[in-house]
Amino acid sequence: MTIVFKVSEPTQKKMINYYDHKKREKNPPYSIFQADEADTIITLYQSGKVMFQGISADIDANMWKEIEKKSGHLIEDQQKKESKEKTTSHPFIYETTIGSDEVGTGDYFGPIVVTASYVPKSKIAELKELGVTDSKKLNDEKIMEIGPKLIASVEHCTFILDNMNYNKYQPLGYNMNQMKAILHNKVLLEMKHKNKTYNQIVVDQFEPPKSYFNHLIKAKEVVRDITFITKAESICSSVAVSSCISRYIFLKKMNELSIALGMTLQKGAGELVDNQALTIIKKYGFSKLTEIAKLNFKNTEKIKSHLN
Ligand code: MG
């Protein structure tokens, strides 16, 4: 559990006193202190934001919320702001992390690619310099430029679920989130088995953690020490790297499929995709879609309705 909110200066002073004897020797960059209380890690940032991490993070967090309230500093809509802050503005993670991300789940054509990367703290600045961030914020040209560099310089594991296998597993009752959970767990396990030292494992949250682990009930081995964060691609370098590597491999696969089909395959799942699928069916027959598309998408029904 991670809880983040901003506290006033008087409360910051109280926190500094309160955690004085629990402070860690080293502070993360831009922080005033980092301390351990039972199983909770408390980090106070120079910006006035305080982060509580751990299974019972809410205990310490609630205590400080009360203190802040009593001192008259909590404005009425603070609660709303807090829940918004929780999802939109986590502080940048400046630690050694393993992070995973997937692409292709919103594209009718092409595979799903999932990657887990290991980024030591010492490498973060260099990656930022290279322009690594959420792959959705980068154009294809930039991805093609940095993809090979990341593959060569960052330790990572990638798994490609091609369309044939996707269409084989999907009718067995796996929904998209279940597939994602299985794929993330697969690459995270592979990375964890390399026995690297890390501070956190971060996964870009695509559903509540409880549902994520429910999907993995039948898995032989499950990576459990995960911090789930929404929009993690923007605040955790290893997730950003995984996002870029996955995207790079996805684009390469789309390119290969395009060459084989003799037409540039459309990304996404819109009308252009439907029209292109009709052209492909005319040329190669309906069965071709099994090799290149995700058949459980609504597009398939729409396409079928145009065939009659
Ligand atoms: Mg993602």
Short mmCIF file of C-alpha atoms and ligand atoms in Angstrom, two decimals:
data_model
loop_
_atom_site.label_atom_id
_atom_site.label_comp_id
_atom_site.label_asym_id
_atom_site.label_seq_id
_atom_site.Cartn_x
_atom_site.Cartn_y
_atom_site.Cartn_z
CA MET A 1 0.00 0.00 0.00
CA THR A 2 1.29 3.47 -0.90
CA ILE A 3 -0.33 6.64 0.43
CA VAL A 4 0.85 10.09 -0.55
CA PHE A 5 -0.34 13.52 0.55
CA LYS A 6 0.96 16.96 1.28
CA VAL A 7 1.42 18.30 4.81
CA SER A 8 1.80 21.85 6.11
CA GLU A 9 5.10 23.15 7.47
CA PRO A 10 4.14 22.85 11.16
CA THR A 11 3.18 19.20 10.61
CA GLN A 12 6.42 18.58 8.70
CA LYS A 13 8.34 19.83 11.75
CA LYS A 14 6.34 17.51 14.01
CA MET A 15 7.11 14.59 11.67
CA ILE A 16 10.82 15.36 11.68
CA ASN A 17 10.79 15.24 15.51
CA TYR A 18 8.56 12.19 15.73
CA TYR A 19 10.62 10.02 13.38
CA ASP A 20 13.97 11.36 14.56
CA HIS A 21 15.16 8.10 16.16
CA LYS A 22 13.76 5.96 13.30
CA LYS A 23 15.43 7.79 10.45
CA ARG A 24 17.48 5.89 7.91
CA GLU A 25 21.08 6.92 7.45
CA LYS A 26 20.65 7.77 3.78
CA ASN A 27 17.89 9.93 2.30
CA PRO A 28 16.50 9.46 -1.21
CA PRO A 29 17.11 12.53 -3.42
CA TYR A 30 14.77 15.49 -2.80
CA SER A 31 13.69 14.09 0.53
CA ILE A 32 14.07 15.51 4.03
CA PHE A 33 14.16 12.09 5.66
CA GLN A 34 13.18 8.46 5.24
CA ALA A 35 12.24 6.44 8.30
CA ASP A 36 11.01 2.97 9.26
CA GLU A 37 8.11 2.47 11.63
CA ALA A 38 7.12 -1.19 12.09
CA ASP A 39 6.63 -2.36 8.46
CA THR A 40 5.98 1.10 7.07
CA ILE A 41 8.49 3.29 5.23
CA ILE A 42 7.86 6.99 5.63
CA THR A 43 9.47 9.48 3.26
CA LEU A 44 9.05 13.23 3.64
CA TYR A 45 9.92 15.16 0.49
CA GLN A 46 11.18 18.75 0.23
CA SER A 47 7.96 19.55 -1.65
CA GLY A 48 6.01 18.85 1.55
CA LYS A 49 4.66 15.58 0.20
CA VAL A 50 4.87 12.60 2.47
CA MET A 51 4.77 9.00 1.27
CA PHE A 52 3.79 6.02 3.44
CA GLN A 53 4.61 2.59 1.99
CA GLY A 54 3.91 -0.84 3.44
CA ILE A 55 1.18 -3.26 4.44
CA SER A 56 -0.10 -1.04 7.27
CA ALA A 57 0.81 2.31 5.70
CA ASP A 58 -2.68 3.61 6.47
CA ILE A 59 -2.02 3.51 10.24
CA ASP A 60 0.76 6.10 10.15
CA ALA A 61 -0.89 8.01 7.32
CA ASN A 62 -4.18 8.36 9.23
CA MET A 63 -2.40 9.52 12.34
CA TRP A 64 -0.75 12.37 10.43
CA LYS A 65 -3.94 13.22 8.58
CA GLU A 66 -5.61 13.68 12.00
CA ILE A 67 -2.79 15.86 13.27
CA GLU A 68 -2.96 17.94 10.11
CA LYS A 69 -6.73 18.26 10.48
CA LYS A 70 -6.49 19.33 14.13
CA SER A 71 -4.00 22.03 13.26
CA GLY A 72 -6.63 23.41 10.87
CA HIS A 73 -4.64 22.80 7.71
CA LEU A 74 -6.89 20.36 5.90
CA ILE A 75 -9.19 22.12 3.48
CA GLU A 76 -12.61 20.62 2.81
CA ASP A 77 -11.89 18.91 -0.47
CA GLN A 78 -8.52 17.56 0.71
CA GLN A 79 -9.93 14.04 0.70
CA LYS A 80 -10.75 14.33 -2.99
CA LYS A 81 -7.36 15.85 -3.73
CA GLU A 82 -5.69 13.04 -1.87
CA SER A 83 -7.38 10.30 -3.84
CA LYS A 84 -6.49 12.16 -7.02
CA GLU A 85 -2.89 12.57 -5.88
CA LYS A 86 -2.70 8.89 -5.12
CA THR A 87 -3.38 8.05 -8.73
CA THR A 88 -1.83 10.94 -10.61
CA SER A 89 1.18 12.34 -8.84
CA HIS A 90 3.33 9.85 -7.04
CA PRO A 91 6.83 11.22 -6.60
CA PHE A 92 9.33 9.92 -9.11
CA ILE A 93 10.81 6.65 -7.85
CA TYR A 94 14.53 7.17 -7.43
CA GLU A 95 15.46 3.66 -6.37
CA THR A 96 16.71 0.42 -7.89
CA THR A 97 13.64 -1.27 -9.32
CA ILE A 98 12.35 -4.14 -11.39
CA GLY A 99 9.36 -2.99 -13.40
CA SER A 100 7.11 -4.51 -16.03
CA ASP A 101 4.77 -3.24 -18.70
CA GLU A 102 2.91 -4.61 -21.70
CA VAL A 103 1.75 -3.34 -25.08
CA GLY A 104 -0.56 -4.57 -27.81
CA THR A 105 -3.61 -5.18 -25.60
CA GLY A 106 -5.56 -2.41 -27.34
CA ASP A 107 -4.54 -3.39 -30.87
CA TYR A 108 -6.66 -5.78 -32.93
CA PHE A 109 -3.69 -6.75 -35.09
CA GLY A 110 -0.40 -7.98 -33.72
CA PRO A 111 0.90 -9.72 -30.61
CA ILE A 112 0.91 -8.78 -26.92
CA VAL A 113 4.44 -8.02 -25.77
CA VAL A 114 5.36 -7.88 -22.09
CA THR A 115 8.76 -6.95 -20.63
CA ALA A 116 10.31 -6.77 -17.17
CA SER A 117 13.44 -4.64 -16.75
CA TYR A 118 16.01 -4.16 -14.04
CA VAL A 119 17.17 -0.58 -13.57
CA PRO A 120 19.74 0.17 -10.88
CA LYS A 121 19.45 3.61 -9.32
CA SER A 122 22.81 4.62 -10.87
CA LYS A 123 21.36 4.23 -14.38
CA ILE A 124 18.23 6.36 -13.98
CA ALA A 125 19.79 9.69 -14.99
CA GLU A 126 21.28 8.18 -18.16
CA LEU A 127 17.90 6.72 -19.16
CA LYS A 128 16.17 10.05 -18.60
CA GLU A 129 18.81 11.67 -20.77
CA LEU A 130 18.04 9.15 -23.52
CA GLY A 131 14.39 10.26 -23.37
CA VAL A 132 12.96 7.10 -21.84
CA THR A 133 9.39 7.55 -20.59
CA ASP A 134 5.94 6.06 -21.13
CA SER A 135 6.09 4.67 -24.69
CA LYS A 136 2.63 6.12 -25.37
CA LYS A 137 4.21 9.57 -25.12
CA LEU A 138 6.88 8.75 -27.72
CA ASN A 139 6.39 8.49 -31.48
CA ASP A 140 7.34 5.37 -33.43
CA GLU A 141 10.47 7.03 -34.77
CA LYS A 142 11.80 7.72 -31.27
CA ILE A 143 10.92 4.18 -30.16
CA MET A 144 12.81 2.73 -33.14
CA GLU A 145 15.81 4.89 -32.18
CA ILE A 146 15.99 4.09 -28.46
CA GLY A 147 14.62 0.51 -28.54
CA PRO A 148 17.86 -1.18 -29.69
CA LYS A 149 19.92 0.92 -27.24
CA LEU A 150 17.73 -0.16 -24.33
CA ILE A 151 17.80 -3.81 -25.39
CA ALA A 152 21.61 -3.67 -25.46
CA SER A 153 22.12 -1.80 -22.20
CA VAL A 154 19.31 -2.75 -19.78
CA GLU A 155 18.89 -6.19 -18.31
CA HIS A 156 15.40 -7.37 -19.24
CA CYS A 157 13.12 -10.32 -20.09
CA THR A 158 10.53 -10.14 -22.82
CA PHE A 159 7.70 -12.48 -23.72
CA ILE A 160 5.72 -12.29 -26.94
CA LEU A 161 2.23 -13.79 -27.01
CA ASP A 162 1.60 -14.19 -30.73
CA ASN A 163 -1.90 -14.17 -32.20
CA MET A 164 -2.09 -17.93 -32.77
CA ASN A 165 -1.45 -18.57 -29.07
CA TYR A 166 -3.65 -15.69 -27.95
CA ASN A 167 -6.54 -17.12 -29.94
CA LYS A 168 -5.82 -20.57 -28.54
CA TYR A 169 -5.88 -19.48 -24.87
CA GLN A 170 -8.56 -16.83 -25.00
CA PRO A 171 -11.50 -19.24 -25.65
CA LEU A 172 -10.42 -21.22 -22.56
CA GLY A 173 -11.92 -18.41 -20.52
CA TYR A 174 -8.94 -16.13 -20.02
CA ASN A 175 -10.01 -12.51 -20.16
CA MET A 176 -7.55 -9.76 -21.05
CA ASN A 177 -6.69 -8.83 -17.46
CA GLN A 178 -6.08 -12.45 -16.58
CA MET A 179 -3.77 -12.82 -19.55
CA LYS A 180 -1.95 -9.66 -18.54
CA ALA A 181 -1.53 -10.91 -14.96
CA ILE A 182 -0.15 -14.26 -16.19
CA LEU A 183 2.26 -12.55 -18.60
CA HIS A 184 3.49 -9.98 -16.05
CA ASN A 185 4.05 -12.73 -13.50
CA LYS A 186 5.98 -14.75 -16.08
CA VAL A 187 8.52 -12.03 -16.94
CA LEU A 188 8.79 -10.81 -13.33
CA LEU A 189 9.59 -14.35 -12.16
CA GLU A 190 12.22 -14.72 -14.85
CA MET A 191 13.80 -11.43 -13.76
CA LYS A 192 13.56 -12.24 -10.06
CA HIS A 193 15.34 -15.55 -10.62
CA LYS A 194 18.39 -13.58 -11.74
CA ASN A 195 18.80 -12.69 -8.05
CA LYS A 196 19.38 -9.01 -8.46
CA THR A 197 19.17 -6.74 -5.45
CA TYR A 198 16.36 -4.21 -5.73
CA ASN A 199 14.32 -1.82 -3.59
CA GLN A 200 10.95 -2.35 -5.25
CA ILE A 201 9.13 -4.31 -7.91
CA VAL A 202 6.72 -2.00 -9.69
CA VAL A 203 3.85 -2.95 -12.00
CA ASP A 204 1.72 -0.45 -13.86
CA GLN A 205 -1.64 -1.07 -12.20
CA PHE A 206 -4.33 -2.23 -14.64
CA GLU A 207 -6.76 -3.52 -12.00
CA PRO A 208 -6.92 -3.77 -8.17
CA PRO A 209 -4.07 -5.86 -6.68
CA LYS A 210 -6.58 -8.33 -5.21
CA SER A 211 -7.94 -9.16 -8.67
CA TYR A 212 -4.39 -9.38 -10.06
CA PHE A 213 -3.46 -12.06 -7.53
CA ASN A 214 -6.81 -13.83 -7.99
CA HIS A 215 -5.91 -14.35 -11.64
CA LEU A 216 -2.76 -16.13 -10.52
CA ILE A 217 -4.39 -18.57 -8.11
CA LYS A 218 -3.39 -21.53 -10.29
CA ALA A 219 0.15 -20.30 -10.97
CA LYS A 220 2.95 -22.47 -9.57
CA GLU A 221 4.98 -19.49 -8.45
CA VAL A 222 3.84 -15.92 -7.97
CA VAL A 223 5.85 -12.73 -7.48
CA ARG A 224 4.05 -11.07 -4.57
CA ASP A 225 6.24 -8.19 -3.40
CA ILE A 226 4.81 -5.81 -5.97
CA THR A 227 4.01 -2.11 -5.66
CA PHE A 228 1.12 -1.41 -8.03
CA ILE A 229 1.02 2.16 -9.27
CA THR A 230 -1.25 3.68 -11.89
CA LYS A 231 0.62 5.46 -14.69
CA ALA A 232 3.83 3.87 -13.39
CA GLU A 233 5.45 4.33 -16.83
CA SER A 234 5.87 8.02 -16.03
CA ILE A 235 7.35 7.73 -12.55
CA CYS A 236 9.34 4.49 -12.51
CA SER A 237 12.27 4.11 -14.93
CA SER A 238 12.19 0.31 -15.08
CA VAL A 239 8.49 0.37 -16.03
CA ALA A 240 9.23 3.09 -18.62
CA VAL A 241 12.06 0.99 -20.09
CA SER A 242 9.78 -2.07 -20.20
CA SER A 243 7.13 0.00 -21.92
CA CYS A 244 9.63 1.20 -24.58
CA ILE A 245 11.22 -2.22 -25.19
CA SER A 246 7.79 -3.86 -25.47
CA ARG A 247 6.65 -1.16 -27.89
CA TYR A 248 9.82 -1.52 -29.98
CA ILE A 249 9.33 -5.28 -30.31
CA PHE A 250 5.63 -4.80 -31.04
CA LEU A 251 6.46 -2.35 -33.86
CA LYS A 252 9.02 -4.76 -35.31
CA LYS A 253 6.48 -7.61 -35.25
CA MET A 254 3.84 -5.38 -36.87
CA ASN A 255 6.38 -4.52 -39.53
CA GLU A 256 7.13 -8.19 -40.21
CA LEU A 257 3.41 -8.97 -40.48
CA SER A 258 2.93 -5.98 -42.80
CA ILE A 259 5.70 -7.16 -45.13
CA ALA A 260 4.26 -10.67 -45.23
CA LEU A 261 0.77 -9.33 -46.02
CA GLY A 262 1.92 -6.71 -48.51
CA MET A 263 0.16 -3.87 -46.67
CA THR A 264 0.93 -1.66 -43.67
CA LEU A 265 -1.14 -3.01 -40.80
CA GLN A 266 -3.18 -0.45 -38.87
CA LYS A 267 -2.74 -0.10 -35.13
CA GLY A 268 -5.59 0.26 -32.62
CA ALA A 269 -9.05 -1.18 -33.02
CA GLY A 270 -10.99 1.42 -35.00
CA GLU A 271 -12.82 1.50 -38.31
CA LEU A 272 -9.62 1.58 -40.39
CA VAL A 273 -8.72 -1.73 -38.78
CA ASP A 274 -12.13 -3.23 -39.69
CA ASN A 275 -11.79 -2.11 -43.30
CA GLN A 276 -8.29 -3.48 -43.55
CA ALA A 277 -9.41 -6.80 -42.06
CA LEU A 278 -12.05 -7.05 -44.83
CA THR A 279 -9.35 -6.50 -47.48
CA ILE A 280 -7.19 -9.19 -45.86
CA ILE A 281 -10.11 -11.67 -45.76
CA LYS A 282 -10.80 -11.06 -49.46
CA LYS A 283 -7.16 -11.72 -50.29
CA TYR A 284 -6.28 -14.56 -47.91
CA GLY A 285 -9.55 -15.91 -46.48
CA PHE A 286 -11.01 -15.51 -42.97
CA SER A 287 -8.61 -17.99 -41.37
CA LYS A 288 -5.76 -15.54 -41.90
CA LEU A 289 -7.16 -13.43 -39.05
CA THR A 290 -6.31 -16.22 -36.58
CA GLU A 291 -2.63 -15.61 -37.36
CA ILE A 292 -2.63 -11.83 -37.16
CA ALA A 293 -5.56 -10.58 -35.02
CA LYS A 294 -7.08 -10.93 -31.56
CA LEU A 295 -10.33 -12.67 -32.47
CA ASN A 296 -12.24 -11.96 -29.24
CA PHE A 297 -12.20 -8.21 -29.93
CA LYS A 298 -15.58 -6.70 -30.93
CA ASN A 299 -14.03 -5.95 -34.35
CA THR A 300 -14.43 -9.61 -35.40
CA GLU A 301 -18.22 -9.47 -35.08
CA LYS A 302 -18.38 -6.18 -36.95
CA ILE A 303 -16.19 -7.58 -39.70
CA LYS A 304 -18.32 -10.73 -39.93
CA SER A 305 -21.48 -8.65 -40.28
CA HIS A 306 -19.96 -6.98 -43.35
CA LEU A 307 -19.16 -10.32 -44.97
CA ASN A 308 -22.80 -11.38 -45.31
MG MG B 1 0.75 -0.27 -19.04
#
